[in-house]
Amino acid sequence: MAFKVVIKPEAEQELLEALKWYDSKEINLGSELYFEISKLIDAIQENPNLFQKRYKDFRITFTKRFRYGIHYTLEKDIIYIHAILHTSQKSPK
């Protein structure tokens, strides 16, 4: 089954801010974060039930290098990405 991925505007904004911050620290570091996030979104799209529910219907999976969590829900055949947060940030409500 092919799952459609919808990235909520808030999650997209969080990612853009993170990419900008990492790029300000070191050239191409933002690109490395983007690549890791993209691979994780691909894994979610391939098998969204692989990752454990953490609260309510939200599932979270984490990057290895950058310590970011992708918070998402699965509704029928659509994956909604609600947040892309560093592990030191609060989860969305």
Coordinates of N, CA and C in Angstrom, one line a residue:
M1 N 0.8 -1.2 0.0 CA 0.0 0.0 0.0 C 0.9 1.2 0.0
A2 N 0.6 2.2 -0.8 CA 1.3 3.4 -0.9 C 0.7 4.5 0.0
F3 N 1.5 5.0 0.9 CA 1.1 6.0 1.9 C 1.5 7.4 1.4
K4 N 0.6 8.3 1.5 CA 0.9 9.7 1.1 C 1.4 10.4 2.4
V5 N 2.4 11.2 2.3 CA 3.0 11.9 3.4 C 2.6 13.4 3.3
V6 N 2.0 13.9 4.4 CA 1.7 15.4 4.5 C 2.5 16.0 5.6
I7 N 3.3 16.9 5.3 CA 4.1 17.6 6.3 C 3.4 18.9 6.7
K8 N 2.9 19.0 7.9 CA 2.2 20.1 8.4 C 3.1 21.4 8.3
P9 N 2.5 22.5 8.1 CA 3.3 23.8 8.0 C 4.2 24.0 9.2
E10 N 3.7 23.7 10.4 CA 4.5 23.9 11.6 C 5.8 23.0 11.6
A11 N 5.6 21.8 11.1 CA 6.8 20.8 11.1 C 7.8 21.3 10.0
E12 N 7.2 21.8 8.9 CA 8.1 22.3 7.8 C 8.9 23.5 8.3
Q13 N 8.2 24.4 9.1 CA 8.9 25.6 9.6 C 10.0 25.2 10.6
E14 N 9.7 24.2 11.5 CA 10.7 23.7 12.4 C 11.9 23.1 11.7
L15 N 11.7 22.4 10.7 CA 12.8 21.8 9.9 C 13.6 22.9 9.2
L16 N 13.0 23.9 8.6 CA 13.7 25.0 8.0 C 14.5 25.8 9.0
E17 N 14.0 26.0 10.2 CA 14.8 26.7 11.2 C 16.0 25.9 11.6
A18 N 15.8 24.6 11.8 CA 16.9 23.7 12.2 C 18.0 23.7 11.1
L19 N 17.6 23.6 9.8 CA 18.5 23.6 8.7 C 19.3 24.9 8.7
K20 N 18.7 26.0 8.9 CA 19.3 27.3 8.9 C 20.3 27.4 10.0
W21 N 19.9 26.9 11.2 CA 20.8 26.9 12.4 C 22.0 26.1 12.2
Y22 N 21.9 24.8 11.7 CA 23.0 24.0 11.4 C 23.9 24.5 10.4
D23 N 23.4 25.1 9.3 CA 24.2 25.7 8.3 C 25.0 26.9 8.8
S24 N 24.5 27.6 9.8 CA 25.2 28.7 10.4 C 26.4 28.2 11.2
K25 N 26.4 27.0 11.6 CA 27.4 26.4 12.5 C 28.6 25.8 11.6
E26 N 28.2 25.2 10.5 CA 29.2 24.6 9.6 C 28.6 24.4 8.2
I27 N 29.4 24.6 7.2 CA 28.9 24.5 5.8 C 28.5 23.0 5.6
N28 N 27.3 22.8 5.0 CA 26.8 21.5 4.6 C 26.2 20.8 5.8
L29 N 26.3 21.3 7.0 CA 25.7 20.5 8.1 C 24.2 20.5 8.0
G30 N 23.6 21.5 7.6 CA 22.1 21.5 7.4 C 21.7 20.5 6.3
S31 N 22.5 20.4 5.3 CA 22.3 19.4 4.2 C 22.3 17.9 4.8
E32 N 23.3 17.7 5.7 CA 23.4 16.4 6.3 C 22.2 16.1 7.2
L33 N 21.7 17.1 7.9 CA 20.5 16.9 8.7 C 19.3 16.6 7.8
Y34 N 19.2 17.4 6.7 CA 18.1 17.2 5.7 C 18.1 15.8 5.1
F35 N 19.3 15.3 4.8 CA 19.4 13.9 4.3 C 19.0 12.9 5.3
E36 N 19.3 13.1 6.5 CA 19.0 12.1 7.6 C 17.4 12.2 7.8
I37 N 16.9 13.4 7.8 CA 15.4 13.5 8.0 C 14.7 12.8 6.8
S38 N 15.2 13.1 5.6 CA 14.6 12.5 4.4 C 14.6 11.0 4.4
K39 N 15.7 10.4 4.8 CA 15.8 9.0 4.9 C 14.7 8.4 5.9
L40 N 14.6 9.1 7.0 CA 13.7 8.7 8.0 C 12.2 8.8 7.5
I41 N 11.9 9.9 6.8 CA 10.6 10.0 6.3 C 10.3 8.9 5.3
D42 N 11.3 8.6 4.5 CA 11.1 7.5 3.5 C 10.8 6.2 4.3
A43 N 11.5 5.9 5.4 CA 11.3 4.7 6.2 C 9.8 4.7 6.8
I44 N 9.4 5.9 7.2 CA 8.0 6.0 7.8 C 7.0 5.7 6.7
Q45 N 7.3 6.3 5.5 CA 6.3 6.1 4.4 C 6.3 4.6 3.9
E46 N 7.4 3.9 4.0 CA 7.5 2.5 3.6 C 6.7 1.6 4.6
N47 N 6.8 1.9 5.9 CA 6.2 1.1 6.9 C 5.9 2.0 8.2
P48 N 4.8 2.7 8.1 CA 4.4 3.7 9.2 C 4.1 3.0 10.5
N49 N 3.7 1.7 10.5 CA 3.4 1.1 11.8 C 4.7 0.5 12.4
L50 N 5.8 0.6 11.8 CA 7.0 0.1 12.4 C 7.4 0.8 13.7
F51 N 7.1 2.0 13.8 CA 7.5 2.8 14.9 C 6.4 2.9 16.0
Q52 N 6.8 2.9 17.2 CA 6.0 2.8 18.4 C 5.1 4.0 18.7
K53 N 3.9 3.8 19.1 CA 3.1 4.9 19.6 C 3.6 5.4 20.9
R54 N 3.8 6.7 21.0 CA 4.3 7.3 22.3 C 3.3 8.0 23.1
Y55 N 2.3 8.6 22.5 CA 1.2 9.3 23.2 C 0.1 9.4 22.2
K56 N -1.1 9.2 22.8 CA -2.4 9.2 22.0 C -2.1 8.4 20.7
D57 N -2.3 8.9 19.6 CA -2.1 8.2 18.3 C -0.8 8.6 17.6
F58 N 0.0 9.4 18.4 CA 1.3 9.9 17.8 C 2.4 8.8 17.9
R59 N 3.1 8.7 16.8 CA 4.3 7.8 16.7 C 5.5 8.8 16.6
I60 N 6.6 8.3 17.1 CA 7.8 9.1 17.0 C 9.0 8.2 16.6
T61 N 9.8 8.7 15.7 CA 11.0 8.0 15.4 C 12.1 9.0 15.4
F62 N 13.3 8.6 15.7 CA 14.4 9.5 16.0 C 15.6 9.4 15.0
T63 N 16.2 10.5 14.6 CA 17.4 10.5 13.9 C 18.5 10.0 14.8
K64 N 19.6 9.5 14.2 CA 20.7 9.0 15.0 C 21.7 10.1 15.4
R65 N 22.1 10.8 14.4 CA 23.2 11.8 14.6 C 22.7 13.1 15.2
F66 N 21.6 13.6 14.8 CA 21.2 15.0 15.2 C 20.2 15.0 16.3
R67 N 19.7 13.9 16.8 CA 18.8 13.8 17.9 C 17.5 14.6 17.7
Y68 N 16.9 14.4 16.5 CA 15.6 14.9 16.2 C 14.6 13.8 16.2
G69 N 13.3 14.2 16.6 CA 12.2 13.2 16.5 C 11.2 13.7 15.5
I70 N 10.7 12.8 14.7 CA 9.6 13.1 13.8 C 8.4 12.5 14.4
H71 N 7.4 13.4 14.7 CA 6.2 13.1 15.4 C 5.1 13.0 14.3
Y72 N 4.4 11.9 14.2 CA 3.5 11.7 13.1 C 2.3 10.8 13.5
T73 N 1.2 11.0 12.7 CA 0.1 10.1 12.9 C -0.3 9.5 11.6
L74 N -0.9 8.3 11.6 CA -1.4 7.6 10.5 C -2.9 7.6 10.5
E75 N -3.5 8.2 9.4 CA -4.9 8.2 9.3 C -5.3 7.6 7.9
K76 N -5.8 6.4 8.0 CA -6.1 5.7 6.8 C -4.8 5.5 6.0
D77 N -4.7 6.1 4.8 CA -3.5 5.9 4.0 C -2.7 7.2 3.9
I78 N -2.9 8.1 4.9 CA -2.1 9.3 4.9 C -1.3 9.4 6.2
I79 N -0.1 9.8 6.0 CA 0.8 10.0 7.2 C 0.9 11.5 7.3
Y80 N 0.6 12.0 8.5 CA 0.7 13.4 8.8 C 1.9 13.6 9.7
I81 N 2.8 14.4 9.3 CA 4.0 14.7 10.1 C 3.6 16.1 10.8
H82 N 3.5 16.0 12.1 CA 3.0 17.1 12.9 C 4.2 18.0 13.4
A83 N 5.3 17.3 13.7 CA 6.5 18.1 14.2 C 7.8 17.4 13.9
I84 N 8.8 18.2 13.8 CA 10.2 17.7 13.7 C 11.0 18.5 14.7
L85 N 11.2 17.8 15.8 CA 11.7 18.5 17.0 C 13.0 17.9 17.5
H86 N 13.9 18.8 18.0 CA 15.1 18.3 18.7 C 14.6 17.6 20.0
T87 N 15.3 16.6 20.4 CA 14.9 15.9 21.6 C 14.8 16.7 22.9
S88 N 15.4 17.9 22.9 CA 15.3 18.7 24.1 C 14.1 19.7 24.0
Q89 N 13.3 19.6 22.9 CA 12.1 20.4 22.8 C 10.9 19.7 23.2
K90 N 9.8 20.4 23.6 CA 8.6 19.7 24.0 C 7.8 19.2 22.9
S91 N 7.2 18.1 23.1 CA 6.3 17.4 22.1 C 5.1 18.3 21.8
P92 N 4.5 18.2 20.6 CA 3.3 19.0 20.3 C 2.1 18.4 21.0
K93 N 1.1 19.2 21.2 CA -0.1 18.7 21.9 C -1.2 18.5 21.0

